[in-house]
Tab-separated table of C-alpha atoms in Angstrom:
chain	number	residue	atom	x	y	z
A	1	UNK	CA	-6.437	27.294	-44.446
A	2	UNK	CA	-5.317	24.204	-42.562
A	3	UNK	CA	-6.519	23.438	-39.026
A	4	UNK	CA	-3.443	21.907	-37.461
A	5	UNK	CA	-3.953	24.127	-34.400
A	6	UNK	CA	-7.100	22.217	-33.436
A	7	UNK	CA	-5.355	18.865	-33.864
A	8	UNK	CA	-2.597	20.060	-31.532
A	9	UNK	CA	-5.137	21.345	-29.015
A	10	UNK	CA	-7.061	18.058	-29.275
A	11	UNK	CA	-3.852	16.252	-28.329
A	12	UNK	CA	-3.629	18.486	-25.247
A	13	UNK	CA	-7.213	17.492	-24.406
A	14	UNK	CA	-6.335	13.796	-24.696
A	15	UNK	CA	-3.229	14.311	-22.544
A	16	UNK	CA	-5.211	16.040	-19.798
A	17	UNK	CA	-7.846	13.292	-19.932
A	18	UNK	CA	-5.240	10.556	-19.443
A	19	UNK	CA	-3.464	12.681	-16.841
A	20	UNK	CA	-6.546	12.919	-14.636
A	21	UNK	CA	-7.487	9.268	-15.077
A	22	UNK	CA	-4.034	8.477	-13.702
A	23	UNK	CA	-4.543	10.914	-10.817
A	24	UNK	CA	-7.932	9.643	-9.653
A	25	UNK	CA	-7.286	5.918	-10.056
A	26	UNK	CA	-5.896	5.888	-6.497
A	27	UNK	CA	-8.955	7.759	-5.184
A	28	UNK	CA	-11.224	4.922	-6.282
A	29	UNK	CA	-8.826	2.219	-5.133
A	30	UNK	CA	-8.328	3.966	-1.760
A	31	UNK	CA	-11.100	2.205	0.232
A	32	UNK	CA	-9.795	-1.187	-0.937
A	33	UNK	CA	-6.158	-0.281	-0.240
A	34	UNK	CA	-6.999	1.109	3.209
A	35	UNK	CA	-8.426	-2.267	4.167
A	36	UNK	CA	-5.647	-4.333	2.548
A	37	UNK	CA	-2.726	-2.311	3.949
A	38	UNK	CA	-4.347	-1.140	7.213
A	39	UNK	CA	-4.184	2.568	6.322
A	40	UNK	CA	-6.256	5.111	8.320
A	41	UNK	CA	-7.882	8.273	6.929
A	42	UNK	CA	-5.037	10.624	7.973
A	43	UNK	CA	-2.414	8.305	6.461
A	44	UNK	CA	-4.478	7.902	3.300
A	45	UNK	CA	-4.666	11.680	3.018
A	46	UNK	CA	-0.860	11.750	2.949
A	47	UNK	CA	-0.736	9.045	0.257
A	48	UNK	CA	-3.354	10.857	-1.834
A	49	UNK	CA	-1.318	14.059	-1.618
A	50	UNK	CA	2.034	12.372	-2.399
A	51	UNK	CA	1.564	12.937	-6.123
A	52	UNK	CA	1.442	16.672	-5.459
A	53	UNK	CA	4.740	16.813	-3.542
A	54	UNK	CA	6.872	16.425	-6.651
A	55	UNK	CA	4.247	17.996	-8.929
A	56	UNK	CA	4.419	21.151	-6.799
A	57	UNK	CA	8.215	21.281	-6.413
A	58	UNK	CA	8.870	20.739	-10.133
A	59	UNK	CA	6.487	23.386	-11.515
A	60	UNK	CA	9.056	26.167	-11.921
A	61	UNK	CA	11.930	23.853	-13.000
A	62	UNK	CA	9.649	22.296	-15.619
A	63	UNK	CA	8.564	25.755	-16.765
A	64	UNK	CA	12.209	26.738	-17.241
A	65	UNK	CA	12.945	23.477	-19.067
A	66	UNK	CA	9.975	23.910	-21.398
A	67	UNK	CA	10.978	27.492	-22.256
A	68	UNK	CA	14.600	26.486	-22.841
A	69	UNK	CA	14.337	23.071	-24.524
A	70	UNK	CA	10.845	23.166	-26.040
A	71	UNK	CA	7.571	21.365	-25.491
A	72	UNK	CA	7.986	18.419	-27.814
A	73	UNK	CA	10.592	16.339	-25.988
A	74	UNK	CA	10.205	17.698	-22.435
A	75	UNK	CA	6.452	17.009	-22.353
A	76	UNK	CA	6.733	13.755	-24.291
A	77	UNK	CA	9.521	12.432	-22.070
A	78	UNK	CA	7.630	13.388	-18.924
A	79	UNK	CA	4.551	11.524	-20.191
A	80	UNK	CA	6.653	8.375	-20.601
A	81	UNK	CA	7.747	8.760	-16.971
A	82	UNK	CA	4.193	9.185	-15.643
A	83	UNK	CA	2.999	6.185	-17.660
A	84	UNK	CA	5.659	3.895	-16.197
A	85	UNK	CA	5.089	5.288	-12.683
A	86	UNK	CA	1.387	4.444	-12.972
A	87	UNK	CA	2.072	0.909	-14.191
A	88	UNK	CA	4.574	0.189	-11.405
A	89	UNK	CA	2.122	1.383	-8.740
A	90	UNK	CA	0.568	-2.073	-9.244
A	91	UNK	CA	3.648	-3.532	-7.510
A	92	UNK	CA	3.071	-1.561	-4.270
A	93	UNK	CA	3.114	-3.661	-1.127
A	94	UNK	CA	2.305	-1.046	1.481
A	95	UNK	CA	2.133	2.626	2.309
A	96	UNK	CA	5.836	3.355	1.639
A	97	UNK	CA	6.022	1.907	-1.875
A	98	UNK	CA	2.573	3.277	-2.714
A	99	UNK	CA	3.734	6.760	-1.724
A	100	UNK	CA	6.993	6.403	-3.658
A	101	UNK	CA	5.294	5.533	-6.958
A	102	UNK	CA	2.835	8.389	-6.546
A	103	UNK	CA	5.646	10.900	-6.050
A	104	UNK	CA	7.227	9.653	-9.285
A	105	UNK	CA	3.857	10.082	-11.005
A	106	UNK	CA	3.795	13.709	-9.829
A	107	UNK	CA	7.212	14.321	-11.386
A	108	UNK	CA	6.019	12.949	-14.718
A	109	UNK	CA	2.794	14.943	-14.738
A	110	UNK	CA	4.403	18.237	-13.652
A	111	UNK	CA	4.633	19.771	-17.182
A	112	UNK	CA	0.882	19.425	-17.880
A	113	UNK	CA	-0.177	23.025	-17.176
A	114	UNK	CA	2.951	24.947	-18.241
A	115	UNK	CA	3.254	22.898	-21.444
A	116	UNK	CA	-0.420	23.369	-22.297
A	117	UNK	CA	-0.276	27.113	-21.690
A	118	UNK	CA	2.865	27.492	-23.797
A	119	UNK	CA	1.375	25.480	-26.667
A	120	UNK	CA	-1.868	27.491	-26.599
A	121	UNK	CA	0.182	30.707	-26.638
A	122	UNK	CA	1.684	29.568	-29.955
A	123	UNK	CA	-1.284	27.802	-31.529
A	124	UNK	CA	-4.426	29.836	-30.586
A	125	UNK	CA	-5.641	33.236	-31.803
A	126	UNK	CA	-6.874	35.755	-29.202
A	127	UNK	CA	-10.566	35.113	-29.824
A	128	UNK	CA	-10.008	31.326	-29.775
A	129	UNK	CA	-7.764	31.137	-26.721
A	130	UNK	CA	-10.557	30.797	-24.183
A	131	UNK	CA	-12.098	27.865	-26.033
A	132	UNK	CA	-8.668	26.327	-26.688
A	133	UNK	CA	-7.903	26.513	-22.962
A	134	UNK	CA	-11.368	25.155	-22.214
A	135	UNK	CA	-10.717	22.160	-24.464
A	136	UNK	CA	-7.531	21.286	-22.613
A	137	UNK	CA	-9.109	21.857	-19.185
A	138	UNK	CA	-12.049	19.706	-20.319
A	139	UNK	CA	-9.662	16.795	-19.922
A	140	UNK	CA	-10.010	17.174	-16.137
A	141	UNK	CA	-13.733	16.297	-15.931
A	142	UNK	CA	-13.576	14.106	-19.028
A	143	UNK	CA	-10.836	12.004	-17.468
A	144	UNK	CA	-12.807	11.531	-14.258
A	145	UNK	CA	-16.116	11.029	-16.114
A	146	UNK	CA	-14.669	8.354	-18.409
A	147	UNK	CA	-12.269	6.951	-15.851
A	148	UNK	CA	-14.662	6.557	-12.906
A	149	UNK	CA	-16.879	3.778	-14.315
A	150	UNK	CA	-13.899	2.205	-16.100
A	151	UNK	CA	-11.865	2.126	-12.878
A	152	UNK	CA	-14.900	0.923	-10.917
A	153	UNK	CA	-15.306	-1.982	-13.360
A	154	UNK	CA	-11.598	-2.914	-13.199
A	155	UNK	CA	-11.690	-2.804	-9.397
A	156	UNK	CA	-14.820	-4.928	-9.157
A	157	UNK	CA	-13.754	-7.577	-11.686
A	158	UNK	CA	-9.942	-7.640	-11.716
A	159	UNK	CA	-8.643	-5.958	-8.537
A	160	UNK	CA	-6.735	-2.761	-7.860
A	161	UNK	CA	-3.514	-3.812	-9.626
A	162	UNK	CA	-5.301	-3.940	-12.995
A	163	UNK	CA	-6.393	-0.323	-12.549
A	164	UNK	CA	-2.825	0.999	-12.537
A	165	UNK	CA	-1.541	-1.203	-15.353
A	166	UNK	CA	-4.475	-0.419	-17.630
A	167	UNK	CA	-4.390	3.345	-17.114
A	168	UNK	CA	-0.588	3.586	-17.321
A	169	UNK	CA	-0.301	1.953	-20.733
A	170	UNK	CA	-2.559	4.628	-22.257
A	171	UNK	CA	-0.123	7.359	-21.148
A	172	UNK	CA	2.771	5.631	-22.888
A	173	UNK	CA	0.872	5.506	-26.177
A	174	UNK	CA	0.052	9.238	-26.000
A	175	UNK	CA	3.702	10.148	-25.309
A	176	UNK	CA	4.879	8.383	-28.458
A	177	UNK	CA	2.213	10.146	-30.553
A	178	UNK	CA	3.101	13.589	-29.140
A	179	UNK	CA	6.826	13.289	-29.850
A	180	UNK	CA	6.056	12.154	-33.398
A	181	UNK	CA	3.525	14.905	-34.255
A	182	UNK	CA	4.162	18.125	-32.296
A	183	UNK	CA	6.039	21.089	-33.785
A	184	UNK	CA	5.686	24.882	-33.426
A	185	UNK	CA	3.631	26.672	-36.113
A	186	UNK	CA	6.581	27.849	-38.224
A	187	UNK	CA	8.092	24.357	-38.271
A	188	UNK	CA	5.005	22.158	-38.628
A	189	UNK	CA	4.801	20.625	-42.098
A	190	UNK	CA	1.052	20.138	-41.812
A	191	UNK	CA	0.314	23.858	-41.279
A	192	UNK	CA	0.157	26.025	-44.408
A	193	UNK	CA	1.177	29.681	-44.663
A	194	UNK	CA	-2.440	30.826	-44.355
A	195	UNK	CA	-2.776	29.233	-40.909
A	196	UNK	CA	0.562	30.640	-39.768
A	197	UNK	CA	-0.441	34.136	-40.937
A	198	UNK	CA	-3.815	33.764	-39.216
A	199	UNK	CA	-2.084	33.030	-35.907
A	200	UNK	CA	0.356	35.932	-36.328
A	201	UNK	CA	-2.337	38.448	-37.295
A	202	UNK	CA	-4.817	37.557	-34.549
A	203	UNK	CA	-2.686	37.919	-31.453
A	204	UNK	CA	-2.507	40.965	-29.218
A	205	UNK	CA	0.291	39.157	-27.443
A	206	UNK	CA	2.557	40.936	-29.931
A	207	UNK	CA	2.178	43.998	-27.650
A	208	UNK	CA	3.374	42.031	-24.635
A	209	UNK	CA	6.957	42.257	-23.431
A	210	UNK	CA	9.200	39.496	-24.729
A	211	UNK	CA	10.756	38.778	-21.354
A	212	UNK	CA	10.500	40.141	-17.811
A	213	UNK	CA	12.673	39.726	-14.725
A	214	UNK	CA	11.633	37.384	-11.933
A	215	UNK	CA	10.999	40.308	-9.597
A	216	UNK	CA	8.625	41.871	-12.120
A	217	UNK	CA	6.822	38.556	-12.635
A	218	UNK	CA	6.452	37.808	-8.937
A	219	UNK	CA	5.117	41.280	-8.094
A	220	UNK	CA	2.759	41.690	-11.053
A	221	UNK	CA	-0.824	42.178	-9.860
A	222	UNK	CA	-2.366	39.865	-12.445
A	223	UNK	CA	0.114	37.057	-11.878
A	224	UNK	CA	-0.388	37.326	-8.119
A	225	UNK	CA	-4.183	37.431	-8.453
A	226	UNK	CA	-4.309	34.416	-10.748
A	227	UNK	CA	-1.920	32.486	-8.501
A	228	UNK	CA	-3.744	33.175	-5.227
A	229	UNK	CA	-7.119	32.516	-6.841
A	230	UNK	CA	-5.722	29.286	-8.281
A	231	UNK	CA	-4.854	28.138	-4.762
A	232	UNK	CA	-8.522	28.449	-3.775
A	233	UNK	CA	-9.571	26.688	-6.967
A	234	UNK	CA	-7.195	23.750	-6.568
A	235	UNK	CA	-8.014	23.255	-2.883
A	236	UNK	CA	-11.618	22.618	-3.905
A	237	UNK	CA	-10.704	20.604	-6.987
A	238	UNK	CA	-8.327	18.251	-5.173
A	239	UNK	CA	-10.696	17.861	-2.252
A	240	UNK	CA	-13.248	16.370	-4.651
A	241	UNK	CA	-10.754	14.511	-6.825
A	242	UNK	CA	-9.232	12.672	-3.882
A	243	UNK	CA	-12.088	12.227	-1.393
A	244	UNK	CA	-15.308	12.194	-3.446
A	245	UNK	CA	-15.470	8.373	-3.801
A	246	UNK	CA	-14.939	7.882	-0.049
A	247	UNK	CA	-17.514	10.616	0.683
A	248	UNK	CA	-20.164	8.835	-1.406
A	249	UNK	CA	-19.386	5.448	0.125
A	250	UNK	CA	-19.573	6.754	3.711
A	251	UNK	CA	-22.607	9.007	3.213
A	252	UNK	CA	-24.706	6.622	1.098
A	253	UNK	CA	-23.053	3.190	1.562
A	254	UNK	CA	-22.537	2.632	-2.171
A	255	UNK	CA	-20.756	-0.362	-3.675
A	256	UNK	CA	-17.472	0.118	-5.549
A	257	UNK	CA	-19.200	-0.159	-8.931
A	258	UNK	CA	-22.014	2.233	-7.991
A	259	UNK	CA	-19.492	4.689	-6.566
A	260	UNK	CA	-17.799	4.730	-9.963
A	261	UNK	CA	-21.099	5.395	-11.715
A	262	UNK	CA	-22.465	8.074	-9.362
A	263	UNK	CA	-19.010	9.557	-8.887
A	264	UNK	CA	-18.695	10.197	-12.619
A	265	UNK	CA	-21.883	12.317	-12.893
A	266	UNK	CA	-20.531	15.575	-11.367
A	267	UNK	CA	-17.622	15.442	-13.793
A	268	UNK	CA	-19.982	15.292	-16.769
A	269	UNK	CA	-21.357	18.641	-15.627
A	270	UNK	CA	-17.782	19.786	-15.059
A	271	UNK	CA	-17.107	19.029	-18.724
A	272	UNK	CA	-20.006	21.286	-19.711
A	273	UNK	CA	-18.715	24.009	-17.374
A	274	UNK	CA	-15.206	23.836	-18.845
A	275	UNK	CA	-16.460	24.237	-22.412
A	276	UNK	CA	-18.994	26.939	-21.527
A	277	UNK	CA	-16.557	29.044	-19.501
A	278	UNK	CA	-14.057	29.311	-22.325
A	279	UNK	CA	-16.670	29.866	-25.031
A	280	UNK	CA	-18.645	32.520	-23.113
A	281	UNK	CA	-15.587	34.478	-22.003
A	282	UNK	CA	-14.337	34.436	-25.614
A	283	UNK	CA	-17.716	35.859	-26.574
A	284	UNK	CA	-17.165	38.848	-24.300
A	285	UNK	CA	-13.723	39.418	-25.851
A	286	UNK	CA	-15.306	39.393	-29.342
A	287	UNK	CA	-17.815	42.015	-28.151
A	288	UNK	CA	-14.963	44.326	-27.237
A	289	UNK	CA	-14.608	43.664	-23.503
A	290	UNK	CA	-11.043	44.101	-22.189
A	291	UNK	CA	-9.499	40.660	-21.788
A	292	UNK	CA	-9.065	40.615	-18.012
A	293	UNK	CA	-12.559	41.973	-17.397
A	294	UNK	CA	-14.026	39.260	-19.637
A	295	UNK	CA	-12.043	36.510	-17.949
A	296	UNK	CA	-12.573	37.531	-14.313
A	297	UNK	CA	-16.363	37.710	-14.726
A	298	UNK	CA	-16.390	33.918	-15.135
A	299	UNK	CA	-13.542	33.242	-12.712
A	300	UNK	CA	-15.539	34.750	-9.836
A	301	UNK	CA	-18.821	33.139	-10.912
A	302	UNK	CA	-17.274	29.687	-11.024
A	303	UNK	CA	-15.842	29.950	-7.511
A	304	UNK	CA	-19.214	31.027	-6.093
A	305	UNK	CA	-20.898	28.015	-7.724
A	306	UNK	CA	-18.234	25.685	-6.307
A	307	UNK	CA	-19.569	26.400	-2.810
A	308	UNK	CA	-22.581	24.155	-3.614
A	309	UNK	CA	-20.592	21.138	-2.395
A	310	UNK	CA	-21.296	22.357	1.155
A	311	UNK	CA	-25.049	21.968	0.530
A	312	UNK	CA	-24.591	18.241	-0.121
A	313	UNK	CA	-24.194	17.756	3.632
A	314	UNK	CA	-27.884	18.529	4.108
A	315	UNK	CA	-29.240	16.127	1.490
A	316	UNK	CA	-30.861	12.775	2.206
A	317	UNK	CA	-30.774	10.932	-1.110
A	318	UNK	CA	-27.759	10.117	-3.267
A	319	UNK	CA	-29.482	11.898	-6.167
A	320	UNK	CA	-29.643	15.190	-4.251
A	321	UNK	CA	-26.048	14.789	-3.065
A	322	UNK	CA	-24.818	14.220	-6.609
A	323	UNK	CA	-26.867	17.234	-7.819
A	324	UNK	CA	-25.118	19.558	-5.335
A	325	UNK	CA	-21.725	18.133	-6.189
A	326	UNK	CA	-22.506	18.539	-9.901
A	327	UNK	CA	-23.157	22.268	-9.457
A	328	UNK	CA	-19.887	22.574	-7.512
A	329	UNK	CA	-17.815	20.757	-10.125
A	330	UNK	CA	-19.552	22.742	-12.901
A	331	UNK	CA	-18.360	25.940	-11.194
A	332	UNK	CA	-14.852	24.664	-10.514
A	333	UNK	CA	-14.362	23.771	-14.163
A	334	UNK	CA	-15.751	27.095	-15.419
A	335	UNK	CA	-13.018	28.765	-13.413
A	336	UNK	CA	-10.352	26.241	-14.348
A	337	UNK	CA	-10.961	26.701	-18.073
A	338	UNK	CA	-10.909	30.498	-17.997
A	339	UNK	CA	-7.906	30.798	-15.676
A	340	UNK	CA	-5.560	29.227	-18.221
A	341	UNK	CA	-6.745	31.505	-21.020
A	342	UNK	CA	-6.014	34.473	-18.739
A	343	UNK	CA	-2.620	33.029	-17.861
A	344	UNK	CA	-1.625	32.709	-21.525
A	345	UNK	CA	-2.701	36.321	-22.107
A	346	UNK	CA	-0.689	37.924	-19.298
A	347	UNK	CA	2.595	36.071	-19.890
A	348	UNK	CA	5.581	37.636	-21.680
A	349	UNK	CA	5.918	36.014	-25.096
A	350	UNK	CA	9.008	33.946	-24.276
A	351	UNK	CA	8.018	33.068	-20.706
A	352	UNK	CA	4.620	31.435	-21.062
A	353	UNK	CA	5.690	28.229	-19.340
A	354	UNK	CA	7.351	30.107	-16.474
A	355	UNK	CA	4.293	32.261	-15.717
A	356	UNK	CA	2.097	29.167	-15.900
A	357	UNK	CA	4.485	27.389	-13.532
A	358	UNK	CA	4.323	30.253	-10.989
A	359	UNK	CA	0.526	30.080	-10.947
A	360	UNK	CA	0.453	26.307	-10.798
A	361	UNK	CA	3.124	26.171	-8.085
A	362	UNK	CA	1.123	28.454	-5.782
A	363	UNK	CA	-2.127	26.692	-6.663
A	364	UNK	CA	-0.787	23.225	-6.056
A	365	UNK	CA	0.579	24.207	-2.653
A	366	UNK	CA	-3.080	24.429	-1.632
A	367	UNK	CA	-3.912	21.343	-3.676
A	368	UNK	CA	-1.220	19.444	-1.778
A	369	UNK	CA	-2.655	20.519	1.571
A	370	UNK	CA	-6.272	19.663	0.693
A	371	UNK	CA	-6.166	15.815	0.852
A	372	UNK	CA	-4.086	15.862	4.054
A	373	UNK	CA	-6.252	18.505	5.725
A	374	UNK	CA	-9.451	16.661	4.842
A	375	UNK	CA	-8.060	13.372	6.156
A	376	UNK	CA	-6.932	14.948	9.429
A	377	UNK	CA	-10.245	16.776	9.932
A	378	UNK	CA	-12.145	13.548	9.275
A	379	UNK	CA	-10.053	11.632	11.783
A	380	UNK	CA	-10.350	14.370	14.429
A	381	UNK	CA	-14.053	15.150	14.067
A	382	UNK	CA	-15.495	11.987	12.509
A	383	UNK	CA	-17.622	14.283	10.334
A	384	UNK	CA	-17.566	15.794	6.846
A	385	UNK	CA	-18.833	19.166	8.164
A	386	UNK	CA	-15.420	20.708	8.928
A	387	UNK	CA	-13.851	19.836	5.529
A	388	UNK	CA	-16.893	21.131	3.637
A	389	UNK	CA	-16.976	24.418	5.578
A	390	UNK	CA	-13.261	24.942	4.950
A	391	UNK	CA	-13.704	24.348	1.211
A	392	UNK	CA	-16.629	26.806	0.994
A	393	UNK	CA	-14.774	29.578	2.834
A	394	UNK	CA	-11.693	29.127	0.653
A	395	UNK	CA	-13.850	29.211	-2.512
A	396	UNK	CA	-15.430	32.499	-1.434
A	397	UNK	CA	-11.993	33.986	-0.786
A	398	UNK	CA	-10.912	32.919	-4.274
A	399	UNK	CA	-13.887	34.664	-5.873
A	400	UNK	CA	-12.984	37.889	-4.064
A	401	UNK	CA	-9.325	37.678	-5.107
A	402	UNK	CA	-10.145	37.150	-8.797
A	403	UNK	CA	-12.653	39.997	-8.819
A	404	UNK	CA	-10.522	42.551	-6.964
A	405	UNK	CA	-6.975	41.843	-8.121
A	406	UNK	CA	-7.220	41.175	-11.873
A	407	UNK	CA	-6.923	44.274	-14.035
A	408	UNK	CA	-6.251	45.115	-17.684
A	409	UNK	CA	-4.091	47.991	-16.440
A	410	UNK	CA	-1.605	45.486	-14.963
A	411	UNK	CA	-0.744	43.772	-18.266
A	412	UNK	CA	3.010	43.523	-18.962
A	413	UNK	CA	3.141	45.514	-22.228
A	414	UNK	CA	5.907	46.979	-24.354
A	415	UNK	CA	6.533	50.626	-23.316
A	416	UNK	CA	5.357	52.056	-26.665
A	417	UNK	CA	2.248	49.815	-26.546
A	418	UNK	CA	1.338	51.321	-23.180
A	419	UNK	CA	1.387	54.892	-24.421
A	420	UNK	CA	-0.397	54.002	-27.613
A	421	UNK	CA	2.173	54.953	-30.284
A	422	UNK	CA	3.044	51.501	-31.551
A	423	UNK	CA	2.685	51.062	-35.300
């Protein structure tokens, strides 16, 4: 049997890695840009969130486009757009142009989650879906872990413009490779019949409805639970993605290069969390656990662990601070890996991108607010206490939502599958 499915999923991992390098490059350049352009913390919070304005608005339209026109060209074309947007950020001359290029970046990166979920729905068997989702989500910490020291080096030796040019070119190369290689299982020349049969025969998604109306999607308990929980998850994720470098510099007076090095460590542990969450929840599915019960066990656990970022306020050394942040990022990425496996499992067969877009739209509304809210709270209070308390409370709420709302009884199944007479 061929293993084209793992090559496809590896390409999703690479895409997510590049995607998050291109998201956090501004976070590391922010202290330098604030000085050069005279930008205050509240204004910088707006700039850091600008990417999410278009990313948020385009989630559902991109989901519809992916379901209608396919993943190959929609995702590949969007990656070309985000690559060019990143490169041209190097031409920014102030807060207006900087914000404009970041909004264009958000438009290009908008298909990341719905495209990944749709691809995994086609290319992963039930008992592999958690790990497949974990691999793609692993691009989040991997991108920050690899990108942080790389960006720190470019900033220290070549200036902030080199950061955006260097990271943007990589996105263009991936886009060309994706358009050339990606096909669905039945059309991919590299996949043999044994692999196609394996994917068909190991998917309980065959019992799912083919399509559902928007009212049914928007009122489904599982879709609502995943979406609300995702808002709590992404508030905490984007808080750390956008403000972690500044937090380390202000709390421990690190240099740009050392910020890149220490700032990468939590994301290494996030990488471990992403891979473990998917693998361990798959293990529960193999043991016969119902899918939603297996997934929500790790969704709630991850959100509880993410509250460790609050403890970093009470540390003295940079080592202790990074340790607390590492536990938090480990938890965030456990949840982020499992949530996309659950999303692929609850979606009607022909609406995977749309269900993913609903979840990501709600989640990124909170992600959009996080950088602005943190910047405003910092400017008002002059302290990191208020932002950290807010993040911890929101994480706890997310854990409760995942645990209470998700249910195997709320799966959108074919009527005969529900009553148990399907052949």
